[in-house]
GROMACS .gro file of N, CA and C in nm:
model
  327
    1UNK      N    1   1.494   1.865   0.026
    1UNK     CA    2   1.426   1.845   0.153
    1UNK      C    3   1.457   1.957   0.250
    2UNK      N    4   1.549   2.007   0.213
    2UNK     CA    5   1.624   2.106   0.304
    2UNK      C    6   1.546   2.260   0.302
    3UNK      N    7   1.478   2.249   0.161
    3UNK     CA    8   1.420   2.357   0.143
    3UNK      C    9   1.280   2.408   0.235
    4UNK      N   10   1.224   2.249   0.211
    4UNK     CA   11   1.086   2.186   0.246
    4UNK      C   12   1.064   2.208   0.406
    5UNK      N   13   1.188   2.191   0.508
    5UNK     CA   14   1.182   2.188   0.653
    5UNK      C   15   1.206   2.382   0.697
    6UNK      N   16   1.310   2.403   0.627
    6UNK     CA   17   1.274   2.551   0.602
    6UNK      C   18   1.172   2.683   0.603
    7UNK      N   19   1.111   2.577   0.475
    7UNK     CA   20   0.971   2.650   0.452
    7UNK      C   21   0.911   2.627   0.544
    8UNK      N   22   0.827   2.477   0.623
    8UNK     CA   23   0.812   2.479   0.753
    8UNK      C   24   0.802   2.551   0.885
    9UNK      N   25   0.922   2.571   0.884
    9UNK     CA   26   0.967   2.631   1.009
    9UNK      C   27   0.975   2.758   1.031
   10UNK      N   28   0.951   2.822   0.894
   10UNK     CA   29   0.884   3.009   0.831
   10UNK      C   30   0.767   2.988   0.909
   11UNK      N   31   0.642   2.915   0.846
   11UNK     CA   32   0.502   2.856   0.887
   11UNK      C   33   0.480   2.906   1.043
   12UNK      N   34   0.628   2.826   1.142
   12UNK     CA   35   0.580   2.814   1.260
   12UNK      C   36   0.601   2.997   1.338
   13UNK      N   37   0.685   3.076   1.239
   13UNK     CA   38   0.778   3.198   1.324
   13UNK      C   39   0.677   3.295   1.337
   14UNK      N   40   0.546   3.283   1.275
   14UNK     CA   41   0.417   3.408   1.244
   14UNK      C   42   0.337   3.333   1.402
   15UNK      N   43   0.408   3.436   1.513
   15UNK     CA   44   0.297   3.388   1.588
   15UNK      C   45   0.165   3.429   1.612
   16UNK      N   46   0.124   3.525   1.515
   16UNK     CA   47  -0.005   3.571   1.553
   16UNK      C   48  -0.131   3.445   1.421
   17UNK      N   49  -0.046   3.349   1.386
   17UNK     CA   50  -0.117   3.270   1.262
   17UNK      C   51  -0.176   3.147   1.386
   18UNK      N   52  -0.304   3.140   1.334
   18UNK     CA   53  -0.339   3.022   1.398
   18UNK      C   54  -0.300   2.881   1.347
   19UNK      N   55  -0.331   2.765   1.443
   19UNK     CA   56  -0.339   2.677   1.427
   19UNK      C   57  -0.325   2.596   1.280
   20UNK      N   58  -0.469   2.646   1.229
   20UNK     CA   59  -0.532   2.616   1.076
   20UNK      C   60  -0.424   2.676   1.002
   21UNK      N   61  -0.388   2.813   1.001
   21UNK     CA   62  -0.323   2.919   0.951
   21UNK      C   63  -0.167   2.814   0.913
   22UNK      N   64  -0.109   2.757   1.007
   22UNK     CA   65   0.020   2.711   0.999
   22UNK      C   66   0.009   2.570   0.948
   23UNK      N   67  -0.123   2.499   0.975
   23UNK     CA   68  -0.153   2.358   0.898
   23UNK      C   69  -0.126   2.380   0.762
   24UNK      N   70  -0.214   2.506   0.702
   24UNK     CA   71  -0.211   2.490   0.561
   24UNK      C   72  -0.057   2.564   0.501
   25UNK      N   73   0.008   2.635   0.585
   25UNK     CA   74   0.148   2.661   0.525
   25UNK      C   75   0.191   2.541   0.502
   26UNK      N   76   0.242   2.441   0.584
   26UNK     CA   77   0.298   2.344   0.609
   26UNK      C   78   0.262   2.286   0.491
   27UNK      N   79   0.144   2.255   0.483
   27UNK     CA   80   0.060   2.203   0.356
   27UNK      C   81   0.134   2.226   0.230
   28UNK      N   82   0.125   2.358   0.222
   28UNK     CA   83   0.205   2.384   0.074
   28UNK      C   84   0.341   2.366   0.083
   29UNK      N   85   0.388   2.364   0.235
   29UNK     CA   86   0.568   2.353   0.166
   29UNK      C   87   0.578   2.209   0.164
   30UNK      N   88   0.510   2.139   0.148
   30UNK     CA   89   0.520   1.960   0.146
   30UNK      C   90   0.448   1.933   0.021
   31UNK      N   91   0.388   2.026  -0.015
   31UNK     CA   92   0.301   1.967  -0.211
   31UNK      C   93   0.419   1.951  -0.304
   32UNK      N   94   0.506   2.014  -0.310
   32UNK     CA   95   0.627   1.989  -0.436
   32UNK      C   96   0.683   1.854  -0.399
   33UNK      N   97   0.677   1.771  -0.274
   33UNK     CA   98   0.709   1.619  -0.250
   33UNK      C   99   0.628   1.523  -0.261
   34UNK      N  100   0.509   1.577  -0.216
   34UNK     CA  101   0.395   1.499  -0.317
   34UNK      C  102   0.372   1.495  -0.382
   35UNK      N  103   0.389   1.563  -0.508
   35UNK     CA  104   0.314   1.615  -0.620
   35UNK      C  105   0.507   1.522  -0.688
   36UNK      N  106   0.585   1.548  -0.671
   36UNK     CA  107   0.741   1.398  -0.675
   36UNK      C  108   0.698   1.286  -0.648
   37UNK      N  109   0.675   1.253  -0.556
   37UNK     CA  110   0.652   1.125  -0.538
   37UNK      C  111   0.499   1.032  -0.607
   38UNK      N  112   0.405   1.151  -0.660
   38UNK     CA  113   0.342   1.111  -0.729
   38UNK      C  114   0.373   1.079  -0.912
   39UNK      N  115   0.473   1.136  -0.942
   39UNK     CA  116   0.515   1.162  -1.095
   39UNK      C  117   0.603   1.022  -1.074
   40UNK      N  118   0.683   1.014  -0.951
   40UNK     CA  119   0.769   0.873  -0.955
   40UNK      C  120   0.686   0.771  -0.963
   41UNK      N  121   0.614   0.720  -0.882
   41UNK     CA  122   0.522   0.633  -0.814
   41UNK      C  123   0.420   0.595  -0.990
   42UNK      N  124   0.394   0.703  -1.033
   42UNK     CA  125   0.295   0.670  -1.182
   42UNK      C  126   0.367   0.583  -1.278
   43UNK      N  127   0.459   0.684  -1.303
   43UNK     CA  128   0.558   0.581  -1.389
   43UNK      C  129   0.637   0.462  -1.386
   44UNK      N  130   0.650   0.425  -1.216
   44UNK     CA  131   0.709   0.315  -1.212
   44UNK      C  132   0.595   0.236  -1.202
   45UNK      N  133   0.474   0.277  -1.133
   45UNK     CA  134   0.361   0.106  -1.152
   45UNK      C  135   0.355   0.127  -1.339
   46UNK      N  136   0.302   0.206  -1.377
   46UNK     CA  137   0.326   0.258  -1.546
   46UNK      C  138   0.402   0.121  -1.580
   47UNK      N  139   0.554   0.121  -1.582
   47UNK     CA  140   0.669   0.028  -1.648
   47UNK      C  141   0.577  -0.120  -1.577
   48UNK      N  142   0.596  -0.134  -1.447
   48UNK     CA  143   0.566  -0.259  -1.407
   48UNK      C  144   0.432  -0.341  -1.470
   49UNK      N  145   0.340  -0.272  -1.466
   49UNK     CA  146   0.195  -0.301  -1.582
   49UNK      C  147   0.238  -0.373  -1.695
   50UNK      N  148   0.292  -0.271  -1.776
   50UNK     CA  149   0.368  -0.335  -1.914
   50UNK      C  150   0.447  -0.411  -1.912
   51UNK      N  151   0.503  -0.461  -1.826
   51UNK     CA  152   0.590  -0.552  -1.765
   51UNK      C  153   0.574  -0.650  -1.727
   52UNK      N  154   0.459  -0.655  -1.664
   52UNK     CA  155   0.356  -0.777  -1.649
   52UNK      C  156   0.286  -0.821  -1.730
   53UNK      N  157   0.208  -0.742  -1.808
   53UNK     CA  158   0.139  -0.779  -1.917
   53UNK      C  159   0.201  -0.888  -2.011
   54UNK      N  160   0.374  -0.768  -2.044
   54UNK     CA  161   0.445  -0.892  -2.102
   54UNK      C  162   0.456  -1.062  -2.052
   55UNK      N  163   0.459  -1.066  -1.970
   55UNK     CA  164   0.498  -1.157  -1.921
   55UNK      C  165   0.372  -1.291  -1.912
   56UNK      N  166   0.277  -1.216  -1.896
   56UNK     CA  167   0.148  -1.263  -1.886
   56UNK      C  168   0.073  -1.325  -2.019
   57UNK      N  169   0.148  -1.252  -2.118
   57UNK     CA  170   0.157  -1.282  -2.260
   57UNK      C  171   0.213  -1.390  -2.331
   58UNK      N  172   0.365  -1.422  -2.276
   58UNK     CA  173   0.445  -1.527  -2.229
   58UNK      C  174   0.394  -1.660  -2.208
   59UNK      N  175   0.342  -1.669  -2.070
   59UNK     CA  176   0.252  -1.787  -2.015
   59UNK      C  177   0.164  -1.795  -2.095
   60UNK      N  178   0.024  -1.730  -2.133
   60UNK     CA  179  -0.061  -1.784  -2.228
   60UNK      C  180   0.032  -1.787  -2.347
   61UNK      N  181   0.118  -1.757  -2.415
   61UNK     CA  182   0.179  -1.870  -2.521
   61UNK      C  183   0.198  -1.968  -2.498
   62UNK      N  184   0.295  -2.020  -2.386
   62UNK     CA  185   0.320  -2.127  -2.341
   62UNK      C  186   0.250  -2.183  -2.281
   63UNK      N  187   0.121  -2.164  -2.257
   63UNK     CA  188  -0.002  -2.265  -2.235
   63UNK      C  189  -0.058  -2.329  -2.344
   64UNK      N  190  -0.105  -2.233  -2.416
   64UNK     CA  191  -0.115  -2.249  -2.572
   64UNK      C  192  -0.047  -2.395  -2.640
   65UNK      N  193   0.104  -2.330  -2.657
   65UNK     CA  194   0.191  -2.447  -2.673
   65UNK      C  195   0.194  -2.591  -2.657
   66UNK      N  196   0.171  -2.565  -2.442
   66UNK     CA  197   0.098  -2.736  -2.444
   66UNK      C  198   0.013  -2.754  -2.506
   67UNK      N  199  -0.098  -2.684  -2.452
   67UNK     CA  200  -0.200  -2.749  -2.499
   67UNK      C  201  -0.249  -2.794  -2.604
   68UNK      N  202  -0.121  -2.759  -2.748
   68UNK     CA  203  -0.088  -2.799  -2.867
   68UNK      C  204  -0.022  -2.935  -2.909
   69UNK      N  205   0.018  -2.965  -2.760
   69UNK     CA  206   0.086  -3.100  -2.775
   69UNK      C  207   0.256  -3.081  -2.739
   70UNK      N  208   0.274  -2.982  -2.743
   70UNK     CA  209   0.453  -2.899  -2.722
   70UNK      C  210   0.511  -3.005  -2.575
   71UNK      N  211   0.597  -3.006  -2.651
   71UNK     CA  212   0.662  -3.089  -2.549
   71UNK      C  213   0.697  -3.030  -2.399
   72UNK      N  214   0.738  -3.066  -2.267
   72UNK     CA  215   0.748  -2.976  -2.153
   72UNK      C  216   0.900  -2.852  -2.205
   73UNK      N  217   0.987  -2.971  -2.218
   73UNK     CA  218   1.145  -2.867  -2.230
   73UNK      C  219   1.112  -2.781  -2.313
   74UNK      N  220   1.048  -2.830  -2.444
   74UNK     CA  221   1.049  -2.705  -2.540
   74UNK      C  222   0.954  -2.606  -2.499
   75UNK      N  223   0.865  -2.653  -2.424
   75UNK     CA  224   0.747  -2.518  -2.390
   75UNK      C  225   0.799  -2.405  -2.285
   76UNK      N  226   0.873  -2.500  -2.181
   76UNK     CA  227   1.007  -2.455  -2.086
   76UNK      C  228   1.101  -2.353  -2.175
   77UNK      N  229   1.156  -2.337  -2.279
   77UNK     CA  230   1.232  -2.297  -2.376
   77UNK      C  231   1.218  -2.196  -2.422
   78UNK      N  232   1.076  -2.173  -2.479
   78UNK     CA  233   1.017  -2.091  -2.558
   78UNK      C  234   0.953  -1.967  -2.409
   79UNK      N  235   0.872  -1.999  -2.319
   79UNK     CA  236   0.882  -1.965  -2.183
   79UNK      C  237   0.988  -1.856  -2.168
   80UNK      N  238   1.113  -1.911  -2.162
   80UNK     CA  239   1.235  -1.864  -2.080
   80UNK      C  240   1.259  -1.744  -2.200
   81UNK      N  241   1.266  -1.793  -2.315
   81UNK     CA  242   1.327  -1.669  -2.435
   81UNK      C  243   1.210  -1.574  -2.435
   82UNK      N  244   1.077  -1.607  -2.403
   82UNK     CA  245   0.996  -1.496  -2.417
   82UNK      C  246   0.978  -1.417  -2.313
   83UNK      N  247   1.041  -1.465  -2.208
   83UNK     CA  248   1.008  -1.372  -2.092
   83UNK      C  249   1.185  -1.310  -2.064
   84UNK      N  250   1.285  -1.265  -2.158
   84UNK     CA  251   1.403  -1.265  -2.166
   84UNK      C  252   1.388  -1.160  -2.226
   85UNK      N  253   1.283  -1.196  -2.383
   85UNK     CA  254   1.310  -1.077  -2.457
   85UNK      C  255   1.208  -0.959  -2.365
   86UNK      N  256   1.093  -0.994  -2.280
   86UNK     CA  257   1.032  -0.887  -2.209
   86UNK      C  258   1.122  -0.808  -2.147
   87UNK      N  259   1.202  -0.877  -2.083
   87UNK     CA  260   1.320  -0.801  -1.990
   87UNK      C  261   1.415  -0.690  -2.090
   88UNK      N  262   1.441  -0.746  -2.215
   88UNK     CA  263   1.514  -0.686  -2.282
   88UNK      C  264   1.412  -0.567  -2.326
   89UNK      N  265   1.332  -0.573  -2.345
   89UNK     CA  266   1.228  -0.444  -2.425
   89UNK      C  267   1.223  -0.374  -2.325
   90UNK      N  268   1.191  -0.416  -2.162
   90UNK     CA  269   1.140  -0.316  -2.118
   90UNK      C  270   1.233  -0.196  -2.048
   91UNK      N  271   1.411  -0.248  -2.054
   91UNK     CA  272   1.494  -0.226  -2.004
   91UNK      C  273   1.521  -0.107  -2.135
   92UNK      N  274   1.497  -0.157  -2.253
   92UNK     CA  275   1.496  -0.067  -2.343
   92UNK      C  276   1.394   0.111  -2.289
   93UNK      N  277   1.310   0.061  -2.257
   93UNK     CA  278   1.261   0.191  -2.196
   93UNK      C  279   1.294   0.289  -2.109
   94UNK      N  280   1.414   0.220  -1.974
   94UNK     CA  281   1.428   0.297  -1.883
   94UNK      C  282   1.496   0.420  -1.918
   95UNK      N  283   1.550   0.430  -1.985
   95UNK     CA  284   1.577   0.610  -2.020
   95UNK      C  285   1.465   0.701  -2.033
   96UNK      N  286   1.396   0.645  -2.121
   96UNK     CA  287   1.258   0.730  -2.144
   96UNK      C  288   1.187   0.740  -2.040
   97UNK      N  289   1.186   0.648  -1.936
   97UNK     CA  290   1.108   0.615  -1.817
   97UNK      C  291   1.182   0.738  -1.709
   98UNK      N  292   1.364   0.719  -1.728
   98UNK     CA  293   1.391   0.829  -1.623
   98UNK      C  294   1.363   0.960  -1.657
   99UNK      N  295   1.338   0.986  -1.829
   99UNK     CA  296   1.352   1.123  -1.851
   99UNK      C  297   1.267   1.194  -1.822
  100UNK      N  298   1.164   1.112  -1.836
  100UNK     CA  299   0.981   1.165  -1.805
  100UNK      C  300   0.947   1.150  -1.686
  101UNK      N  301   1.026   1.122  -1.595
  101UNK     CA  302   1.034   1.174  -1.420
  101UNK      C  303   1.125   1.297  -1.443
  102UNK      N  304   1.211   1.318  -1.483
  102UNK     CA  305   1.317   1.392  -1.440
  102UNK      C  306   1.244   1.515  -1.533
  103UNK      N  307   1.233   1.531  -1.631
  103UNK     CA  308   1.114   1.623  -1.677
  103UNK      C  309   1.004   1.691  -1.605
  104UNK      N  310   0.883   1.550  -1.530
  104UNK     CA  311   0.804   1.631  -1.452
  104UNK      C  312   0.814   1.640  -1.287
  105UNK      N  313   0.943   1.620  -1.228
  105UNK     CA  314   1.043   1.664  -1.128
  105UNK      C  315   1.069   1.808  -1.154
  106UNK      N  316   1.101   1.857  -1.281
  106UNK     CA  317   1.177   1.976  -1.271
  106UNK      C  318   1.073   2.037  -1.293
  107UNK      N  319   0.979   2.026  -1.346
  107UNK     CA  320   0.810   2.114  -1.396
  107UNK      C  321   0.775   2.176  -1.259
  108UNK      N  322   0.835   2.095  -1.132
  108UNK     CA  323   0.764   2.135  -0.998
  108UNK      C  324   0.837   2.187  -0.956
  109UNK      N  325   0.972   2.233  -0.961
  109UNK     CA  326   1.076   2.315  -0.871
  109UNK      C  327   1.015   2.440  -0.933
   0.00000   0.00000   0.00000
């Protein structure tokens, strides 16, 4: 960030640059934080999607279930372990999830 207010404040020292002239500096020394916060922001709705889905997957089993005749506790049961093992799979991902930020983080420095 330190770099980013820097660059900035280059932008403002050209006083013969207009207005427009110093908008669009500014502009570019703030794209490498957008262009971050967009690579973060993808991948984490990314995980959460699949994350939901799982889960969503879950409930229609366990609708299913009743509506098979499944008793409440056991449908309750089956419920709880399937939305346990979602947690467990998707937790399985977060490495891959940080690496492929931290990958296209460094693509932009």
């Amino acid at each position: 960030q330190g770099a980013m207010f820097r660059c900035s404040a280059r932008c403002c020292e050209d006083g013969s640059a207009s207005m427009q002239e110093v908008q669009r500096c500014i502009e570019r020394c703030h794209a490498p934080l957008a262009q971050a916060q967009a690579i973060v922001t993808a991948e984490l709705e990314h995980f959460q999607d699949r994350l939901s889905r799982c889960s969503l997957q879950c409930r229609d089993q366990a609708k299913d279930a009743l509506d098979s005749g499944g008793s409440e506790p056991k449908v309750r049961g089956l419920l709880d372990s399937c939305l346990a093992s979602c947690g467990e799979q998707h937790l399985r991902l977060v490495p891959a999830m940080a690496r492929k930020m931290r990958d296209g983080l460094a693509a932009i420095q």
